[in-house]
Amino acid sequence: MKQLIQSFKTGETILEEVPAPQVARGQVLVRTTRSLVSLGTERMLVEFGKANLVQKARQQPDKVKQVLEKIKTEGLMPTLEAVFNKLAQPLPLGYCNVGKVIAVGEGVSEFKVGDRVASNGPHAEIVCVPQNLVAAIPANVSDDEAVFTVIGSIGLQGIRLCNPTLGETIVVTGLGLIGMITAELLLANGCRVIGIDLDAEKIALARKKGIIGINPAEGADVVKSVLDETQGRGADGVIITASAKTDEIISQAARMSRKRGRIILVGVIGLNISRAEFYEKELTFQVSCSYGPGRYDEEYEQRGVDYPLPFVRWTEKRNFEAILQAVSSRKLDVASLITERVPLDEYDRVYGSIGKSRAIASILVYSEDADPRHTVYVLPAISFAGKKGVWGIIGAGNFTKMTMLPALEKAKADIKYIASAGGITGTALAKKYKIALSTTDYQEILRDRETDGVMITTRHNTHAAMVLKALAAGKHVFVEKPLALNEDELDQVIDAYDGSVTLTVGFNRRFSPHVQKVKQLVGNTPMNVIATMNAGAIPSNVWVHDMKVGGGRIIGEACHFIDLITYLTGSKITAVCMNAMGIHPAENTDNASILLQYENGSTGVINYFSNGSKAYPKERIEVYSQDRTAVIDNYKQTTGYGFRGFSKLKTTLDKGHKAQFQALINSIRNGGAPLIPFDEIVNTTRASFAAVRSLQQSGWVRLDQVKVAAPVATEPAEALQ
């Protein structure tokens, strides 16, 4: 199928051939008939993409600060690679979509095949959208009208925050598409509406709709004009739908408002606010968030957990429905806003001049012959016949892009497939790394007889299930940590693994030259190891903290360091004790100390902290054995104390990824022992479960006592990302 994407690196807009998405639980698959170009939002994206690096940096000073901090902790070259990888990532354009349902996922009862629906899907021939971002279209509303649903909801949410009452005077600053819809909805609400814009044509259209138009370009003093229109009282509310860098707009809004007036920001403007202007009138200022309540809430959007109507009357989905009802009842006239209808293949008629366009609404029109295939050939000339060690990759997220694929390229790996949920990222990576096929159906990889192994880098809650399917298909498996999120999943993997293929978990630290050197120096004698992780904070709403999806950072991330200490000691863990910061720490804590006991008498301590300074190195490993000490400082420097013939090893940052993947590729091509013994993988995984159980029980937990119950989990829409 075809989809419009934009390069942040060049600003170029491209109609790309990508695999069609697959419908998952809680989702709706739609064949698009119309999509609306949001000229304001998409103009900003295109202009940002076309800017040079210096201009991009000036537009995002907060990102520049993050880059400088990353340089301090990880070095210049890794940081530059990360920045350029980010800029090279294709961006799907569009968020106003209309089409017909062609499939529904498990758990979706509201929609059926053939229904006409509006959603926030992108400019693509086939889109897959969570059910809470889809609304049914009334029979008397055309596709051309329904395509305004989502963008109309942005304006509607601004109105809901303003809370206008019958007879109030509300100013709308900026009569672009959102502003025009906002003004017309306010009229339908019984308000007196004043619209401000620099475009004479938009002012003329507004006046036709009954809006009082003010054009500063014609010499009008907007503040005086509003005060004159309100007999000197000022506006009851101001809704700003403009896009500009100037602070003058917010200042004007304050000066034209009545005492205790409301100002709502829907657009993007400069926000250096004069305290005096707001203080004297006790003005209320609020920024509106997109379509309404539920936006950016993963529980609501991705998992379909609705907010109860008696407590949250207007969610984003219910705002969609309200816009459609307003169009259906002819309270909202969007047809008059349509400037042009353009076939998808002729998209450049819109995007080629988007920076200069004076259009209000441009609609892309789709044909009905979209290619529904889930797999597309990116490089069809590549042959894998007779090759040994051919791989398919499942997952196209940051780890795949920034770490795994560069390492595999250096290892000269033969990669036939890459699977991603949406198809865009996978296709872009396939082109960059000369991968033959991009797919949204990872089981296509498992069915392919030429593919010897799979690499799984999806979200944590999908790992065990995918490993089981790959083992059943007779494939070698590499899976990023963790292998499983609970004992039930681990038991299933143990039962399925018979040793006929290899199973490797991405415990890369043991392959670092610094760890290898320390292992060579200390051997397998009993030792004490202290591993300190200055892990950094991750916002609490990020999926890694969700025990059902990410497993928390102890199971999901600290397992790296359990494996590292196990490798250094050359022994098995017998018991674990974990203590965490706080009076009643949660099981998904990321400020904890873990104690490990080993069969050979060794001990390990893992200090996994998220509350440290970014200026301090991220990882430090200390090994004490037989009057000798080795210290690994962030995999850049290892210092030895008391070792004959060794004092220091210095390298660039090397966490072992390159060596790990080189060894993996060689192992499958040439044969040999597994990179990590399976019993060590199981021991490490059980130890991470024991750490969580120890926190729950406030004491030591022996590994033979571990049992972490399986939470109810689903495979989310973005599982392959």
XYZ file of C-alpha atoms in Angstrom:
721
model
C 0.000 0.000 0.000
C 0.997 3.659 -0.295
C 1.596 6.032 2.598
C 2.780 9.633 2.841
C 5.875 10.127 4.976
C 8.248 12.964 5.648
C 11.971 12.987 6.272
C 13.016 15.116 9.239
C 16.480 15.141 7.728
C 15.593 16.765 4.387
C 11.992 17.880 4.773
C 11.095 15.867 1.673
C 7.573 14.443 1.480
C 7.426 10.982 -0.114
C 4.645 8.614 -1.147
C 6.179 5.344 0.052
C 5.230 1.752 -0.743
C 4.945 -0.022 2.620
C 3.321 -3.241 3.874
C -0.282 -2.910 5.021
C -0.791 -3.031 8.801
C -2.352 -6.002 10.562
C -5.320 -5.596 12.853
C -4.669 -6.477 16.497
C -6.824 -6.730 19.587
C -8.844 -3.568 20.217
C -8.109 -2.148 16.779
C -10.035 -1.311 13.621
C -8.562 -1.780 10.125
C -9.794 0.829 7.647
C -9.432 1.247 3.874
C -9.097 5.002 3.413
C -11.338 7.020 1.087
C -10.376 10.542 2.214
C -7.791 12.234 4.413
C -7.430 15.890 5.302
C -4.152 17.791 5.135
C -3.757 19.839 8.309
C -2.052 22.773 6.634
C -0.968 24.391 9.904
C 0.505 21.356 11.678
C 1.940 19.737 8.566
C 3.383 23.035 7.322
C 5.350 23.294 10.584
C 6.652 19.730 10.189
C 7.701 20.255 6.571
C 9.398 23.573 7.330
C 11.210 22.039 10.312
C 12.405 19.174 8.127
C 13.740 21.568 5.483
C 15.679 23.614 8.053
C 19.423 22.973 8.392
C 20.910 21.533 11.587
C 21.628 24.946 13.105
C 18.083 26.127 12.404
C 16.660 22.905 13.834
C 18.737 23.394 16.982
C 17.505 26.966 17.399
C 13.917 25.781 17.157
C 14.423 23.117 19.848
C 16.814 24.431 22.539
C 15.573 21.812 25.034
C 16.689 19.036 22.670
C 20.101 20.705 22.300
C 20.499 20.564 26.083
C 19.687 16.835 26.051
C 22.272 16.278 23.308
C 24.970 18.109 25.287
C 24.206 16.023 28.379
C 24.366 12.833 26.311
C 27.768 13.848 24.922
C 29.083 14.194 28.486
C 27.900 10.732 29.544
C 28.239 8.661 26.344
C 30.727 10.547 24.175
C 30.551 12.570 20.962
C 30.328 9.857 18.293
C 27.572 7.730 19.920
C 25.577 10.924 20.497
C 25.961 12.106 16.899
C 24.928 8.671 15.658
C 21.815 8.838 17.840
C 20.937 12.336 16.570
C 21.380 11.414 12.908
C 19.401 8.198 13.398
C 16.581 10.236 14.903
C 16.595 12.682 12.007
C 16.630 9.831 9.500
C 13.494 8.287 11.008
C 10.526 8.701 8.638
C 7.502 10.491 10.046
C 3.980 9.432 9.019
C 1.939 12.475 8.029
C -1.717 13.144 8.665
C -4.254 12.553 11.425
C -7.654 13.146 9.803
C -8.871 9.993 8.070
C -12.133 8.596 6.702
C -12.771 5.178 5.222
C -14.540 1.824 5.401
C -13.851 -0.868 7.976
C -12.269 -3.966 6.406
C -11.470 -5.858 9.625
C -11.861 -5.556 13.397
C -9.641 -6.946 16.109
C -10.584 -9.150 19.017
C -12.624 -7.302 21.619
C -14.104 -4.759 19.185
C -17.909 -4.944 19.137
C -18.865 -1.376 18.190
C -17.784 -1.629 14.541
C -18.234 -4.177 11.763
C -16.839 -4.666 8.263
C -18.344 -2.143 5.852
C -18.954 0.627 8.404
C -17.931 4.141 7.410
C -15.710 5.625 10.106
C -13.627 8.686 10.925
C -10.345 8.327 12.818
C -6.987 9.939 13.468
C -5.300 7.585 11.006
C -2.503 8.961 8.783
C -2.361 9.621 5.031
C -2.260 5.940 4.043
C -4.384 3.658 1.884
C -4.987 1.287 4.801
C -4.818 2.369 8.438
C -5.056 0.503 11.731
C -6.492 2.575 14.573
C -7.363 1.803 18.231
C -11.125 1.652 18.747
C -11.214 4.665 21.084
C -9.897 6.825 18.246
C -12.593 5.761 15.777
C -16.138 7.117 15.370
C -19.026 5.952 13.182
C -20.164 8.386 10.472
C -23.902 9.246 10.273
C -25.550 8.264 6.983
C -26.253 11.870 5.933
C -22.617 12.984 6.387
C -20.410 12.632 3.301
C -16.805 11.423 3.399
C -15.688 14.940 2.422
C -17.470 16.319 5.484
C -16.531 13.532 7.903
C -12.830 14.015 7.210
C -13.008 17.196 9.341
C -13.923 15.160 12.458
C -10.545 15.000 14.175
C -9.350 18.504 13.411
C -12.768 19.798 14.445
C -12.351 18.031 17.780
C -9.190 20.045 18.439
C -11.215 23.240 18.198
C -14.083 21.729 20.167
C -11.784 20.808 23.060
C -10.598 24.415 23.220
C -14.230 25.508 23.454
C -14.944 23.011 26.236
C -12.060 24.424 28.271
C -13.288 27.969 27.651
C -16.768 26.900 28.828
C -18.704 29.667 27.025
C -22.311 30.441 27.915
C -25.196 31.736 25.815
C -24.666 35.365 24.847
C -20.985 35.638 25.758
C -18.516 37.297 23.389
C -15.637 35.026 22.441
C -12.665 36.055 20.304
C -11.000 33.504 18.016
C -7.478 34.580 17.048
C -6.394 32.848 13.839
C -9.021 31.836 11.276
C -7.257 28.921 9.715
C -9.065 25.600 9.544
C -9.223 24.982 13.308
C -10.049 28.618 13.994
C -12.869 28.709 11.457
C -14.433 25.524 12.842
C -14.026 26.854 16.392
C -15.776 30.101 15.492
C -18.685 28.321 13.816
C -19.141 25.959 16.778
C -19.215 28.974 19.092
C -21.955 30.523 16.959
C -23.918 27.279 17.251
C -23.432 27.539 21.017
C -25.196 30.918 21.069
C -22.078 33.042 21.432
C -21.191 36.324 19.788
C -17.963 35.572 17.914
C -15.169 37.895 16.848
C -12.557 36.459 14.491
C -9.070 37.893 13.941
C -6.871 37.040 10.959
C -4.440 38.688 8.538
C -5.968 36.996 5.461
C -8.701 39.051 3.777
C -10.260 35.967 2.143
C -10.619 34.198 5.495
C -12.106 37.324 7.057
C -14.608 37.530 4.193
C -15.593 33.856 4.639
C -15.968 34.369 8.391
C -18.260 37.351 7.877
C -20.457 35.282 5.563
C -20.913 32.831 8.446
C -21.979 35.596 10.851
C -18.621 36.122 12.543
C -17.389 39.651 13.256
C -14.116 39.873 11.336
C -11.111 42.003 12.276
C -8.062 42.197 10.004
C -4.932 43.849 11.491
C -3.419 43.927 7.982
C -6.032 46.533 7.070
C -4.811 48.793 9.858
C -7.251 47.690 12.552
C -6.137 47.879 16.185
C -7.376 44.473 17.328
C -7.530 45.317 21.041
C -9.422 48.580 20.468
C -11.732 46.875 17.959
C -12.682 44.153 20.464
C -13.224 46.705 23.228
C -15.402 48.763 20.872
C -17.446 45.664 19.966
C -18.015 44.912 23.671
C -18.835 48.463 24.818
C -15.507 48.635 26.588
C -16.085 45.557 28.759
C -13.720 43.257 26.900
C -14.175 39.719 25.617
C -15.484 37.019 27.943
C -13.046 34.558 26.413
C -10.253 34.364 23.856
C -9.391 31.143 22.029
C -6.037 31.337 20.254
C -5.811 29.043 17.219
C -2.971 30.937 15.544
C 0.557 29.705 14.860
C 3.267 32.342 15.338
C 6.468 32.894 17.305
C 5.541 36.355 18.547
C 4.505 37.082 22.147
C 2.215 39.874 20.935
C -0.732 37.510 20.439
C -0.898 36.465 24.104
C -0.429 40.088 25.150
C -3.292 41.192 22.889
C -5.484 38.417 24.290
C -4.896 39.696 27.818
C -5.528 43.319 26.897
C -8.772 42.578 25.012
C -10.182 40.352 27.795
C -12.597 41.502 30.450
C -11.693 41.202 34.111
C -11.594 37.488 35.079
C -11.795 36.498 31.423
C -10.580 33.153 30.043
C -7.783 32.635 27.529
C -7.374 29.219 25.898
C -4.372 28.330 23.734
C -5.068 25.776 21.003
C -2.336 26.887 18.589
C 1.405 27.484 18.996
C 2.633 30.982 19.911
C 5.282 32.766 21.947
C 4.447 32.643 25.654
C 6.479 35.333 27.389
C 3.552 36.490 29.499
C 3.325 39.894 31.176
C 2.407 39.253 34.788
C 0.872 42.691 35.120
C -1.544 42.124 32.237
C -2.818 38.904 33.809
C -2.591 40.037 37.445
C -4.697 43.160 37.132
C -7.592 41.316 35.510
C -7.197 37.963 37.320
C -7.213 36.243 33.948
C -7.386 32.472 33.548
C -5.000 30.896 31.016
C -5.066 27.261 29.924
C -3.455 25.233 27.145
C -5.767 22.808 25.354
C -4.486 19.273 24.717
C -5.339 17.998 21.262
C -8.685 16.190 20.844
C -9.613 15.988 24.521
C -9.417 13.723 27.602
C -7.747 10.406 26.821
C -5.138 11.905 24.505
C -1.680 10.419 25.127
C -3.093 8.062 27.785
C -1.958 4.586 26.765
C -4.643 2.890 28.848
C -7.345 4.819 27.009
C -5.909 4.927 23.499
C -4.019 1.660 23.124
C -5.870 -0.620 25.526
C -9.379 0.716 25.017
C -10.096 1.504 28.679
C -12.803 4.181 28.438
C -13.346 6.928 30.995
C -16.778 6.569 32.657
C -19.226 8.986 31.016
C -20.782 10.293 34.264
C -17.346 11.508 35.381
C -15.681 12.406 32.042
C -18.487 13.483 29.752
C -16.305 14.485 26.814
C -13.428 12.179 25.909
C -11.618 12.516 22.595
C -13.838 9.824 21.050
C -17.000 11.518 22.305
C -15.670 14.796 20.899
C -15.315 13.035 17.523
C -18.938 11.958 17.774
C -20.053 15.472 18.750
C -18.408 16.975 15.660
C -20.060 14.388 13.417
C -23.415 15.116 15.047
C -22.931 18.857 14.510
C -22.221 18.249 10.817
C -25.161 15.834 10.543
C -27.580 18.372 12.081
C -26.140 21.137 9.854
C -25.002 23.176 12.839
C -21.464 22.985 11.430
C -20.794 23.707 7.750
C -17.411 22.274 6.795
C -18.096 21.803 3.083
C -17.581 25.545 2.537
C -14.046 25.226 3.934
C -12.842 22.802 1.248
C -10.339 24.519 -1.034
C -9.242 21.567 -3.154
C -9.567 17.814 -3.633
C -6.381 16.112 -4.819
C -5.758 12.433 -5.741
C -3.244 10.813 -3.376
C -0.772 10.209 -6.219
C -0.744 13.962 -6.892
C 0.056 14.859 -3.263
C 2.842 17.209 -4.376
C 0.214 19.671 -5.569
C -0.480 20.251 -1.869
C 2.892 19.647 -0.224
C 5.016 21.241 -2.937
C 3.704 24.677 -2.023
C 2.523 24.070 1.539
C 4.695 26.871 2.926
C 3.011 29.427 0.644
C -0.466 27.934 0.436
C -3.444 30.108 1.353
C -5.813 27.150 1.198
C -8.039 26.451 4.181
C -8.633 22.733 3.636
C -7.031 20.335 1.156
C -8.482 16.830 0.886
C -6.587 13.805 -0.452
C -8.794 11.396 -2.419
C -7.986 7.658 -2.480
C -8.665 4.969 -5.074
C -10.168 1.619 -4.066
C -7.305 -0.562 -5.352
C -4.982 -0.384 -2.328
C -2.535 -3.296 -2.102
C -3.419 -5.178 1.122
C -0.245 -7.306 1.255
C 1.516 -7.453 4.624
C 4.954 -8.004 3.062
C 6.706 -5.933 0.397
C 9.976 -6.481 -1.440
C 12.410 -3.664 -0.789
C 15.351 -5.277 -2.604
C 13.892 -8.099 -4.736
C 17.212 -8.935 -6.427
C 18.756 -10.402 -3.248
C 18.959 -14.214 -3.216
C 19.307 -16.286 -0.048
C 19.213 -19.712 -1.689
C 21.752 -22.074 -0.139
C 22.927 -19.572 2.468
C 23.336 -20.598 6.092
C 22.596 -18.171 8.884
C 19.801 -16.099 7.323
C 17.916 -13.920 9.821
C 14.620 -12.139 10.207
C 14.215 -9.250 12.639
C 10.994 -8.722 14.594
C 10.821 -5.162 15.891
C 12.044 -1.853 14.486
C 12.354 0.320 17.583
C 15.282 2.332 18.906
C 17.394 -0.658 19.942
C 17.085 -2.193 16.473
C 17.814 1.101 14.714
C 20.603 2.476 16.813
C 22.376 -0.570 18.210
C 21.504 -3.901 16.635
C 21.448 -3.130 12.912
C 24.759 -1.204 12.905
C 26.353 -4.148 14.749
C 24.814 -6.682 12.351
C 25.991 -4.661 9.356
C 29.541 -4.777 10.686
C 29.168 -8.531 11.287
C 28.042 -8.962 7.644
C 24.839 -10.701 8.724
C 22.422 -11.980 6.087
C 19.057 -10.416 6.933
C 16.059 -11.298 4.791
C 13.197 -9.714 6.751
C 12.392 -6.925 9.127
C 8.953 -6.802 10.774
C 7.389 -3.671 12.250
C 3.864 -2.853 13.381
C 3.209 0.034 10.997
C 5.581 -0.907 8.196
C 7.096 2.562 7.785
C 10.081 2.226 10.114
C 10.781 -1.319 8.972
C 10.747 -0.285 5.315
C 13.088 2.651 5.968
C 15.525 0.393 7.825
C 15.276 -2.238 5.100
C 16.364 0.342 2.539
C 19.195 1.628 4.699
C 20.609 -1.790 5.624
C 19.788 -3.653 2.387
C 17.193 -5.980 3.909
C 15.144 -7.732 1.236
C 11.670 -7.691 2.753
C 9.650 -5.437 5.034
C 6.600 -6.977 6.691
C 3.920 -6.277 9.272
C 3.312 -10.016 9.732
C 6.173 -11.459 11.780
C 4.858 -14.989 11.281
C 5.841 -14.639 7.622
C 9.421 -14.912 8.905
C 8.608 -18.080 10.838
C 7.031 -19.672 7.756
C 10.002 -18.923 5.494
C 12.236 -21.986 5.078
C 15.223 -19.890 3.992
C 15.234 -18.061 7.319
C 17.349 -19.836 9.950
C 16.873 -17.492 12.879
C 14.847 -14.621 14.289
C 15.873 -11.644 16.386
C 13.132 -10.331 18.685
C 13.334 -6.738 19.932
C 9.672 -5.993 20.636
C 8.041 -4.890 23.883
C 8.806 -7.111 26.856
C 5.354 -8.670 27.211
C 5.597 -10.169 23.711
C 8.996 -11.834 24.149
C 8.047 -15.208 25.607
C 5.131 -15.810 23.215
C 7.258 -14.950 20.183
C 10.127 -17.108 21.426
C 7.733 -20.055 21.760
C 6.454 -19.586 18.204
C 9.982 -19.260 16.847
C 11.158 -22.408 18.644
C 8.113 -24.294 17.352
C 9.075 -23.187 13.832
C 12.583 -24.581 14.332
C 14.324 -21.204 14.259
C 17.387 -20.074 16.176
C 16.338 -17.262 18.500
C 17.928 -14.076 19.744
C 15.633 -12.146 22.077
C 16.390 -8.872 23.803
C 16.090 -9.009 27.568
C 13.991 -10.034 29.408
C 13.211 -13.552 28.227
C 9.960 -13.646 30.213
C 7.964 -11.519 32.655
C 6.875 -14.279 35.044
C 7.527 -17.868 36.033
C 4.654 -19.265 33.955
C 6.127 -17.785 30.776
C 9.592 -19.009 31.729
C 8.309 -22.542 32.396
C 6.725 -22.630 28.937
C 10.031 -21.618 27.344
C 11.900 -24.271 29.365
C 9.426 -26.927 28.217
C 9.713 -25.818 24.577
C 13.504 -25.595 24.425
C 15.068 -28.916 23.438
C 18.533 -27.738 22.405
C 18.056 -28.454 18.691
C 18.356 -24.719 18.004
C 20.087 -21.975 19.963
C 18.355 -19.495 22.249
C 20.270 -16.338 23.144
C 19.112 -13.491 25.377
C 20.636 -10.047 24.809
C 22.821 -9.951 27.898
C 25.496 -7.992 26.054
C 27.545 -6.707 29.010
C 29.377 -10.016 29.389
C 30.775 -9.499 25.843
C 32.326 -6.094 26.595
C 36.149 -6.150 26.325
C 36.270 -4.672 29.822
C 34.221 -7.507 31.305
C 36.186 -10.059 29.293
C 39.437 -8.638 30.663
C 38.239 -8.742 34.270
C 36.988 -12.306 33.796
C 40.405 -13.286 32.471
C 42.099 -11.666 35.472
C 39.945 -13.052 38.306
C 38.966 -16.494 36.965
C 36.255 -18.432 38.829
C 37.476 -17.936 42.380
C 34.934 -16.711 44.974
C 34.562 -12.947 44.771
C 32.478 -9.974 45.793
C 30.998 -7.880 42.992
C 29.282 -4.513 43.314
C 27.456 -3.203 40.244
C 26.124 0.351 40.471
C 23.658 1.515 37.840
C 22.951 5.242 37.599
C 20.017 4.326 35.381
C 18.291 7.700 35.183
C 14.615 8.444 35.647
C 11.947 7.329 33.193
C 8.478 8.949 33.506
C 6.089 6.773 35.488
C 3.602 6.505 32.605
C 6.122 4.880 30.242
C 5.319 1.246 29.421
C 8.496 -0.199 30.947
C 7.066 0.502 34.435
C 3.845 -1.383 33.669
C 4.262 -4.849 35.199
C 1.967 -6.341 32.528
C 3.902 -4.844 29.596
C 7.443 -3.951 30.647
C 7.747 -5.971 33.836
C 9.222 -3.002 35.692
C 12.865 -2.001 35.487
C 14.153 -4.746 37.789
C 12.816 -7.614 35.667
C 13.111 -5.624 32.442
C 16.545 -4.028 32.863
C 18.387 -5.021 36.043
C 18.524 -8.587 34.689
C 21.451 -7.315 32.566
C 23.547 -6.919 35.682
C 22.391 -10.128 37.310
C 23.753 -11.910 34.239
C 26.943 -9.853 34.312
C 27.738 -10.811 37.907
C 26.816 -14.436 37.187
C 29.275 -14.456 34.286
C 32.065 -12.962 36.388
C 31.564 -15.351 39.316
C 31.181 -18.410 37.101
C 28.530 -19.710 39.481
C 24.754 -19.984 39.928
C 22.551 -17.783 42.101
C 20.914 -19.580 45.021
C 19.141 -16.746 46.871
C 18.163 -13.117 46.374
C 17.196 -10.226 48.650
C 16.045 -6.809 47.450
C 15.487 -3.620 49.408
C 14.060 -0.462 47.839
C 13.858 3.226 48.636
C 10.684 4.430 50.311
C 8.476 3.292 53.180
C 6.174 1.214 50.982
C 8.014 0.753 47.665
C 6.047 -0.587 44.709
C 6.994 -3.795 42.921
C 7.957 -1.738 39.859
C 10.454 0.349 41.847
C 13.577 1.578 40.094
C 15.513 2.611 43.200
C 16.656 -0.643 44.764
C 19.602 -2.665 46.029
C 19.708 -6.371 45.178
C 21.844 -8.897 47.084
C 22.837 -12.135 45.339
C 24.192 -15.347 46.917
C 26.065 -17.840 44.711
C 26.768 -21.560 44.963
C 30.533 -21.019 45.101
C 30.290 -18.533 47.970
C 30.500 -15.400 45.833
C 28.241 -12.456 46.577
C 26.848 -9.772 44.340
C 25.311 -6.378 45.023
C 23.355 -4.482 42.388
C 22.573 -0.861 43.178
C 19.971 0.088 40.592
C 19.129 3.762 41.060
C 17.128 6.220 38.965
C 17.603 9.294 41.153
C 21.265 10.068 40.480
C 22.908 12.915 38.597
C 23.222 12.668 34.817
C 26.748 14.033 35.203
C 27.806 10.836 37.027
C 28.756 7.789 34.883
C 25.880 5.394 34.199
C 27.544 2.109 35.181
C 30.359 1.101 37.516
C 31.433 -2.462 38.320
C 33.755 -3.306 41.224
C 35.234 -6.796 41.646
C 37.069 -7.848 44.834
C 38.976 -11.153 44.944
C 42.148 -12.486 46.639
C 43.601 -9.102 47.620
C 42.900 -7.736 44.147
C 40.355 -5.212 42.887
C 39.161 -4.400 39.381
C 36.957 -1.404 38.590
C 35.077 -1.006 35.306
C 34.090 2.623 34.743
C 31.181 2.833 32.276
C 32.843 0.369 29.851
C 35.397 2.996 28.867
C 38.113 2.301 31.399
C 39.060 -0.643 33.583
C 41.557 -0.152 36.384
C 43.292 -3.024 38.151
C 44.704 -2.959 41.668
C 47.001 -5.767 42.824
C 47.135 -7.579 39.466
C 50.586 -8.517 38.254
C 51.132 -7.118 34.744
C 47.841 -5.229 34.474
C 46.865 -1.755 35.618
C 44.544 -0.154 33.058
C 42.466 -0.731 29.901
C 40.991 2.196 27.963
C 38.570 2.079 25.022
C 35.711 4.070 23.605
C 32.342 3.188 25.171
C 31.859 -0.542 24.507
C 28.998 -2.383 26.197
C 29.619 -5.530 24.174
C 26.898 -5.293 21.532
C 29.217 -5.581 18.526
C 31.092 -8.571 19.940
C 27.830 -10.241 20.954
C 26.277 -10.005 17.488
C 29.502 -10.968 15.729
C 29.709 -14.083 17.911
C 26.031 -14.857 17.287
C 26.350 -14.598 13.500
C 29.507 -16.734 13.489
C 27.924 -19.321 15.781
C 24.930 -19.947 13.518
C 26.996 -19.960 10.332
C 29.792 -22.160 11.614
C 28.228 -24.069 14.493
C 29.462 -24.152 18.052
C 28.290 -23.893 21.633
C 25.513 -21.444 22.599
C 26.765 -17.961 23.432
C 25.164 -18.152 26.882
C 24.357 -21.539 28.452
C 20.591 -22.011 28.693
C 20.742 -22.869 32.397
C 22.451 -19.518 33.076
C 19.697 -17.679 31.173
C 17.077 -19.466 33.273
C 18.982 -18.790 36.503
C 19.304 -15.073 35.746
C 15.647 -14.753 34.766
C 14.486 -16.541 37.928
C 16.725 -14.313 40.024
C 14.984 -11.202 38.660
C 11.617 -12.698 39.657
C 13.061 -13.546 43.082
C 14.113 -9.922 43.568
C 10.522 -8.742 43.113
C 9.218 -11.506 45.385
C 11.827 -10.567 48.005
C 10.545 -6.998 48.068
C 6.990 -8.271 48.485
C 7.991 -10.630 51.316
C 10.634 -8.391 52.959
C 13.283 -11.091 53.127
C 15.605 -13.499 51.341
C 14.064 -15.673 48.627
C 15.629 -18.919 47.467
C 15.360 -19.485 43.726
C 13.640 -22.815 44.218
C 10.800 -20.900 45.947
C 10.176 -18.389 43.154
C 6.743 -18.053 41.608
C 5.689 -14.766 39.985
C 2.062 -14.966 38.880
C 1.266 -14.179 35.273
C -0.607 -10.864 34.917
C -3.349 -10.479 32.341
C -1.609 -8.955 29.330
C -2.436 -8.265 25.732
C -0.231 -7.701 22.725
C -0.449 -3.918 22.192
C -0.757 -2.245 18.808
C 2.837 -1.079 18.916
C 4.250 -4.461 19.991
C 6.629 -4.600 17.032
C 7.982 -1.086 17.527
